[in-house]
């Protein structure tokens, strides 16, 4: 198991470019299951979760490849697939569940393992199942699997309102509705940019999806779709993580390739914390200056402050000249990084959804353990800011969602290296 060794307290300066968005690439690659033939998805990050999605499609008898540029994924979907997502793959990546909608819509049946527990919260998939049932899917749960069937081989358009906003739930039901017979109206949809990107990818396949990015999505079902040809949006969470790196005291980082309109809630908080941010050609320059100012942060679905940036933002606030209140409203258990940040000298207390962060002037390096993807990114940021050496263990969490983060940080002057443990 690799670990990351960070010698902190070194100022960062320079330019870094963002990769394609993991959370857009995963459902878009899964959308290949909606049509037989040769699919091409560009700007796909080369990271562990994308490889897991590739293994999943290979298990279903698709041929999955990577172009020489490492940015392009090709999927050949044969005349018949094995419509099954086994436990061994789903347990390593919950997002595997996004194959359920495409499988039942295109192939009339699916057998998908139920994802188990997760470090950040219970994360049920009841809304995915309710939405698919509204489209007429017959669902049974047995032996840890969801079995879904479309009676007479095709789903039926319907009106369905999600009880709560869910990103992959919206994506699953939207993909299924693309091939359903008739019109579907989905209410209380997630409005994340990744939902919009998927809708654009589907429309490129010949689907008729309107309203993605708003709470109401309207889908006119079509009989068949053609293969994908789509370029994935930039990763706003990777961009955000690098922007926080730039906002740390003494740093000056330009993040290229990011989409400003996807980052507004974060930029507002970084500015409140004292960072100066300026748009530059093709990106954003963030200058950290002196000690950050405190800022209260409450996570919320898009366009609110992203839960996927809560841990990284907390590192900046941990160094602020004053106290900040962080409220996590999306997941019930997303403060696993707090105990590790405390090992670096941060003064943070948690009571339920609320964390109080009392800024300290410096952090000091120590060995820490990553618990999940975004927590591990936060620990790397904390290591960069801390005096001395920080070792971040269980780096496989980081590799699920960041494309060799250390290779993006070293050119900025960071002293970070990966060590095989
Ligand atoms: N929820 C339900 N029922 C459902 C679905 C969700 O109660 O059927 C609840 C969840 O338990 C959670 C809330 O709704 O409390 C929101 O969850 P959502 O379904 O939106 O999350 P997700 O689709 O499973 C995606 C991202 C996550 C990101 C969340 C929130 C992908 C592949 N994953 O997860 O990304 O945190 O949306 O923005 O898109 C990450 O990249 O580190 C990551 C965890």
PDB file of N, CA and C in Angstrom, residues 9 91 137 170 197 209 229 261 287 297 299 320 323 349 353:
ATOM      1  N   UNK A   9       5.411  23.240   4.556  1.00  0.00           N
ATOM      2  CA  UNK A   9       5.940  24.567   4.832  1.00  0.00           C
ATOM      3  C   UNK A   9       6.708  25.183   3.678  1.00  0.00           C
ATOM      4  N   UNK A  91     -18.674  -3.422  -4.567  1.00  0.00           N
ATOM      5  CA  UNK A  91     -18.216  -3.075  -3.205  1.00  0.00           C
ATOM      6  C   UNK A  91     -16.987  -2.174  -3.253  1.00  0.00           C
ATOM      7  N   UNK A 137     -40.201  -0.583 -14.124  1.00  0.00           N
ATOM      8  CA  UNK A 137     -39.285  -1.707 -13.876  1.00  0.00           C
ATOM      9  C   UNK A 137     -39.828  -2.553 -12.726  1.00  0.00           C
ATOM     10  N   UNK A 170     -30.508  10.654  -9.943  1.00  0.00           N
ATOM     11  CA  UNK A 170     -31.017  11.415 -11.096  1.00  0.00           C
ATOM     12  C   UNK A 170     -30.435  10.843 -12.389  1.00  0.00           C
ATOM     13  N   UNK A 197     -23.694  17.299 -17.854  1.00  0.00           N
ATOM     14  CA  UNK A 197     -22.763  16.706 -18.828  1.00  0.00           C
ATOM     15  C   UNK A 197     -23.303  15.366 -19.335  1.00  0.00           C
ATOM     16  N   UNK A 209     -33.375  14.902 -24.069  1.00  0.00           N
ATOM     17  CA  UNK A 209     -33.405  15.278 -22.653  1.00  0.00           C
ATOM     18  C   UNK A 209     -33.349  16.794 -22.565  1.00  0.00           C
ATOM     19  N   UNK A 229     -20.123   9.868 -28.467  1.00  0.00           N
ATOM     20  CA  UNK A 229     -18.882  10.548 -28.815  1.00  0.00           C
ATOM     21  C   UNK A 229     -18.920  11.832 -28.004  1.00  0.00           C
ATOM     22  N   UNK A 261     -18.023  28.692 -13.712  1.00  0.00           N
ATOM     23  CA  UNK A 261     -19.426  28.634 -13.277  1.00  0.00           C
ATOM     24  C   UNK A 261     -19.704  27.407 -12.398  1.00  0.00           C
ATOM     25  N   UNK A 287      -4.125  33.530  -4.950  1.00  0.00           N
ATOM     26  CA  UNK A 287      -2.958  33.909  -4.155  1.00  0.00           C
ATOM     27  C   UNK A 287      -3.377  33.903  -2.686  1.00  0.00           C
ATOM     28  N   UNK A 297     -19.053  27.657   6.669  1.00  0.00           N
ATOM     29  CA  UNK A 297     -19.335  26.903   5.451  1.00  0.00           C
ATOM     30  C   UNK A 297     -20.437  25.889   5.731  1.00  0.00           C
ATOM     31  N   UNK A 299     -22.423  22.824   3.652  1.00  0.00           N
ATOM     32  CA  UNK A 299     -22.498  22.085   2.391  1.00  0.00           C
ATOM     33  C   UNK A 299     -23.951  21.944   1.952  1.00  0.00           C
ATOM     34  N   UNK A 320      -6.898  29.508  10.134  1.00  0.00           N
ATOM     35  CA  UNK A 320      -7.434  30.879  10.114  1.00  0.00           C
ATOM     36  C   UNK A 320      -7.199  31.600  11.437  1.00  0.00           C
ATOM     37  N   UNK A 323     -12.405  31.653  14.540  1.00  0.00           N
ATOM     38  CA  UNK A 323     -13.169  30.398  14.517  1.00  0.00           C
ATOM     39  C   UNK A 323     -14.182  30.364  13.383  1.00  0.00           C
ATOM     40  N   UNK A 349     -13.665  20.699  16.812  1.00  0.00           N
ATOM     41  CA  UNK A 349     -14.554  19.813  17.564  1.00  0.00           C
ATOM     42  C   UNK A 349     -15.805  19.578  16.733  1.00  0.00           C
ATOM     43  N   UNK A 353     -23.729  17.279  12.959  1.00  0.00           N
ATOM     44  CA  UNK A 353     -23.441  17.806  11.619  1.00  0.00           C
ATOM     45  C   UNK A 353     -22.489  18.998  11.635  1.00  0.00           C
TER      46      UNK A 353
END
